[in-house]
Short mmCIF file of C-alpha atoms in Angstrom, two decimals:
data_model
loop_
_atom_site.label_atom_id
_atom_site.label_comp_id
_atom_site.label_asym_id
_atom_site.label_seq_id
_atom_site.Cartn_x
_atom_site.Cartn_y
_atom_site.Cartn_z
CA UNK A 527 0.00 0.00 0.00
CA UNK A 528 2.85 2.39 0.83
CA UNK A 529 4.48 1.62 -2.51
CA UNK A 530 1.29 2.44 -4.41
CA UNK A 531 0.86 5.67 -2.45
CA UNK A 532 4.51 6.70 -3.07
CA UNK A 533 4.12 5.87 -6.75
CA UNK A 534 1.00 8.09 -6.99
CA UNK A 535 2.93 10.97 -5.45
CA UNK A 536 6.01 10.42 -7.60
CA UNK A 537 4.36 10.05 -11.06
CA UNK A 538 2.80 13.56 -11.31
CA UNK A 539 6.10 15.11 -10.25
CA UNK A 540 7.93 13.25 -13.01
CA UNK A 541 5.28 14.07 -15.62
CA UNK A 542 5.45 17.83 -15.00
CA UNK A 543 9.14 18.14 -14.31
CA UNK A 544 11.23 20.14 -16.75
CA UNK A 545 14.83 19.63 -17.50
CA UNK A 546 16.70 22.67 -16.13
CA UNK A 547 19.23 22.72 -18.99
CA UNK A 548 16.47 23.02 -21.62
CA UNK A 549 14.77 25.79 -19.66
CA UNK A 550 17.98 27.85 -19.35
CA UNK A 551 19.07 27.25 -22.93
CA UNK A 552 18.28 30.29 -25.19
CA UNK A 553 16.62 29.76 -28.55
CA UNK A 554 19.03 30.38 -31.45
CA UNK A 555 16.53 32.57 -33.28
CA UNK A 556 16.20 34.87 -30.26
CA UNK A 557 19.94 35.57 -30.46
CA UNK A 558 20.15 38.28 -33.12
CA UNK A 559 23.87 39.24 -33.17
CA UNK A 560 27.00 37.45 -34.33
CA UNK A 561 30.69 38.32 -34.55
CA UNK A 562 33.14 36.35 -36.71
CA UNK A 563 36.82 36.14 -37.58
CA UNK A 564 38.13 34.68 -40.85
CA UNK A 565 40.80 32.04 -40.20
CA UNK A 566 41.87 31.21 -43.76
CA UNK A 567 42.69 34.83 -44.62
CA UNK A 568 44.92 35.16 -41.58
CA UNK A 569 46.84 31.96 -42.25
CA UNK A 570 47.26 32.21 -46.03
CA UNK A 571 47.05 35.90 -46.87
CA UNK A 572 48.03 37.71 -43.63
CA UNK A 573 44.70 39.48 -43.92
CA UNK A 574 42.74 40.19 -40.75
CA UNK A 575 38.98 40.24 -41.27
CA UNK A 576 36.28 40.72 -38.63
CA UNK A 577 32.53 40.65 -39.30
CA UNK A 578 29.37 41.61 -37.46
CA UNK A 579 26.00 40.22 -38.55
CA UNK A 580 22.52 41.16 -37.33
CA UNK A 581 19.73 38.62 -37.94
CA UNK A 582 16.37 40.04 -38.97
CA UNK A 583 12.95 38.48 -39.49
CA UNK A 584 12.07 36.08 -42.32
CA UNK A 585 15.52 34.60 -42.98
CA UNK A 586 17.24 37.94 -43.75
CA UNK A 587 20.36 39.33 -42.12
CA UNK A 588 22.61 42.36 -42.59
CA UNK A 589 26.15 43.00 -41.53
CA UNK A 590 29.51 44.60 -42.13
CA UNK A 591 33.04 43.24 -42.50
CA UNK A 592 36.28 45.13 -42.08
CA UNK A 593 39.65 43.87 -43.28
CA UNK A 594 43.28 44.91 -43.05
CA UNK A 595 45.93 43.27 -45.26
CA UNK A 596 49.53 42.98 -44.08
CA UNK A 597 51.18 40.31 -46.23
CA UNK A 598 54.93 40.27 -46.57
CA UNK A 599 54.64 38.18 -49.74
CA UNK A 600 52.29 40.66 -51.42
CA UNK A 601 54.49 43.57 -50.29
CA UNK A 602 57.54 41.88 -51.82
CA UNK A 603 55.72 41.15 -55.09
CA UNK A 604 54.55 44.78 -55.20
CA UNK A 605 58.05 46.16 -54.55
CA UNK A 606 59.65 43.87 -57.17
CA UNK A 607 57.09 44.80 -59.81
CA UNK A 608 55.28 41.46 -60.04
CA UNK A 609 51.99 43.17 -59.24
CA UNK A 610 50.90 46.77 -59.67
CA UNK A 611 48.45 47.11 -56.78
CA UNK A 612 48.57 46.21 -53.10
CA UNK A 613 45.20 46.10 -51.28
CA UNK A 614 45.36 47.46 -47.73
CA UNK A 615 41.90 48.13 -46.26
CA UNK A 616 38.28 47.32 -46.99
CA UNK A 617 34.89 47.87 -45.39
CA UNK A 618 32.12 45.69 -46.76
CA UNK A 619 28.42 45.98 -45.85
CA UNK A 620 26.39 42.92 -46.88
CA UNK A 621 22.87 41.52 -46.91
CA UNK A 622 22.10 37.79 -46.76
CA UNK A 623 19.16 35.48 -47.30
CA UNK A 624 18.97 32.02 -45.68
CA UNK A 625 17.67 29.40 -48.12
CA UNK A 626 16.52 26.76 -45.62
CA UNK A 627 14.10 26.84 -42.68
CA UNK A 628 16.63 25.31 -40.29
CA UNK A 629 18.39 28.14 -38.40
CA UNK A 630 21.19 25.85 -37.16
CA UNK A 631 22.54 24.62 -40.50
CA UNK A 632 21.85 26.41 -43.77
CA UNK A 633 23.00 27.68 -47.15
CA UNK A 634 22.71 31.39 -47.84
CA UNK A 635 23.09 33.91 -50.64
CA UNK A 636 24.92 37.19 -50.17
CA UNK A 637 25.07 40.57 -51.91
CA UNK A 638 27.73 43.08 -50.86
CA UNK A 639 29.22 46.50 -51.53
CA UNK A 640 32.92 47.04 -50.82
CA UNK A 641 34.83 50.25 -50.16
CA UNK A 642 38.50 49.30 -50.58
CA UNK A 643 41.84 51.07 -50.78
CA UNK A 644 45.52 50.35 -51.19
CA UNK A 645 48.69 51.26 -53.03
CA UNK A 646 49.27 51.45 -56.79
CA UNK A 647 52.54 51.50 -58.69
CA UNK A 648 53.12 52.16 -62.37
CA UNK A 649 56.07 52.80 -64.64
CA UNK A 650 55.74 56.13 -66.39
CA UNK A 651 57.76 57.75 -69.16
CA UNK A 652 59.06 61.23 -68.40
CA UNK A 653 60.89 63.64 -70.66
CA UNK A 654 63.93 65.52 -69.39
CA UNK A 655 64.58 69.22 -70.12
CA UNK A 656 66.99 68.30 -72.92
CA UNK A 657 64.32 66.16 -74.62
CA UNK A 658 65.59 62.72 -73.57
CA UNK A 659 63.06 60.27 -72.15
CA UNK A 660 63.45 58.10 -69.07
CA UNK A 661 61.23 55.77 -67.04
CA UNK A 662 60.46 55.89 -63.31
CA UNK A 663 58.19 53.97 -60.96
CA UNK A 664 55.53 56.14 -59.38
CA UNK A 665 53.55 55.04 -56.33
CA UNK A 666 50.12 56.36 -55.45
CA UNK A 667 47.07 55.31 -53.49
CA UNK A 668 43.73 54.19 -54.80
CA UNK A 669 40.21 54.13 -53.38
CA UNK A 670 37.43 52.21 -55.06
CA UNK A 671 33.92 50.93 -54.53
CA UNK A 672 32.74 47.61 -55.87
CA UNK A 673 29.81 45.23 -55.57
CA UNK A 674 29.26 41.51 -55.89
CA UNK A 675 27.57 38.42 -54.58
CA UNK A 676 28.17 34.86 -53.52
CA UNK A 677 27.07 31.75 -51.69
CA UNK A 678 27.91 30.30 -48.32
CA UNK A 679 27.15 27.63 -45.76
CA UNK A 680 26.89 28.09 -42.01
CA UNK A 681 26.25 25.72 -39.13
CA UNK A 682 26.06 26.18 -35.37
CA UNK A 683 27.16 23.93 -32.59
CA UNK A 684 25.97 24.48 -29.02
CA UNK A 685 23.60 27.08 -30.55
CA UNK A 686 26.15 29.89 -30.16
CA UNK A 687 29.33 28.94 -32.01
CA UNK A 688 29.30 29.20 -35.80
CA UNK A 689 31.45 27.88 -38.60
CA UNK A 690 30.94 29.60 -41.94
CA UNK A 691 32.27 28.90 -45.42
CA UNK A 692 31.86 31.77 -47.91
CA UNK A 693 32.71 32.10 -51.61
CA UNK A 694 31.87 35.56 -52.93
CA UNK A 695 33.23 37.66 -55.80
CA UNK A 696 32.64 41.14 -57.21
CA UNK A 697 34.13 43.95 -59.30
CA UNK A 698 35.38 47.46 -58.59
CA UNK A 699 33.75 50.40 -60.45
CA UNK A 700 35.37 53.77 -59.84
CA UNK A 701 39.16 53.77 -60.07
CA UNK A 702 39.61 50.72 -62.28
CA UNK A 703 42.93 51.91 -63.71
CA UNK A 704 44.56 51.56 -60.28
CA UNK A 705 42.42 49.21 -58.19
CA UNK A 706 42.11 45.42 -58.62
CA UNK A 707 39.47 44.47 -61.16
CA UNK A 708 38.14 41.59 -59.05
CA UNK A 709 37.40 41.66 -55.33
CA UNK A 710 36.70 38.49 -53.41
CA UNK A 711 35.26 37.52 -50.06
CA UNK A 712 36.29 33.92 -49.69
CA UNK A 713 37.05 32.31 -46.38
CA UNK A 714 36.37 29.99 -43.48
CA UNK A 715 35.24 31.85 -40.36
CA UNK A 716 34.39 31.02 -36.78
CA UNK A 717 31.86 33.09 -34.92
CA UNK A 718 29.92 33.61 -31.74
CA UNK A 719 26.19 34.34 -31.73
CA UNK A 720 24.61 36.24 -28.86
#
């Protein structure tokens, strides 16, 4: 009789009990902000790139990335004349659309605008006062704005940590004689969503 009575008291408590971890765990869609750092760019290109993304309603998000390039290899190629431009800085606002309903693992499309700047070097022909011509290397800076788009894949583990793969490409518009023709946003990033 005592066992039956104890069982009647115990069963309702078990039926209505909630797991404390599930109650304390925030929903991923209620976390609207994310910061990311690109790992591949740091390792291979000595380019430091940080991003902030804000998640909106209906699968849309907006954000901005900022990058600084400091590659000894690119600097050497620029100084030796193997390349005529050396990208230094960029600020890139973007808008994204998530293709799937699952907010924890999804493909997305991206459109971006990039404001970028760097150094430019060209060999120019000058004429001396006596009429003889000679060539010199002249360095200058460039500033350009470009736009493009791409595709990516992102997944979350523990609902806060993100891994993102992005392949995105675009073109510069304004100072095309000095700036790179093609701009790219390709990388593997890790992020934190809060």
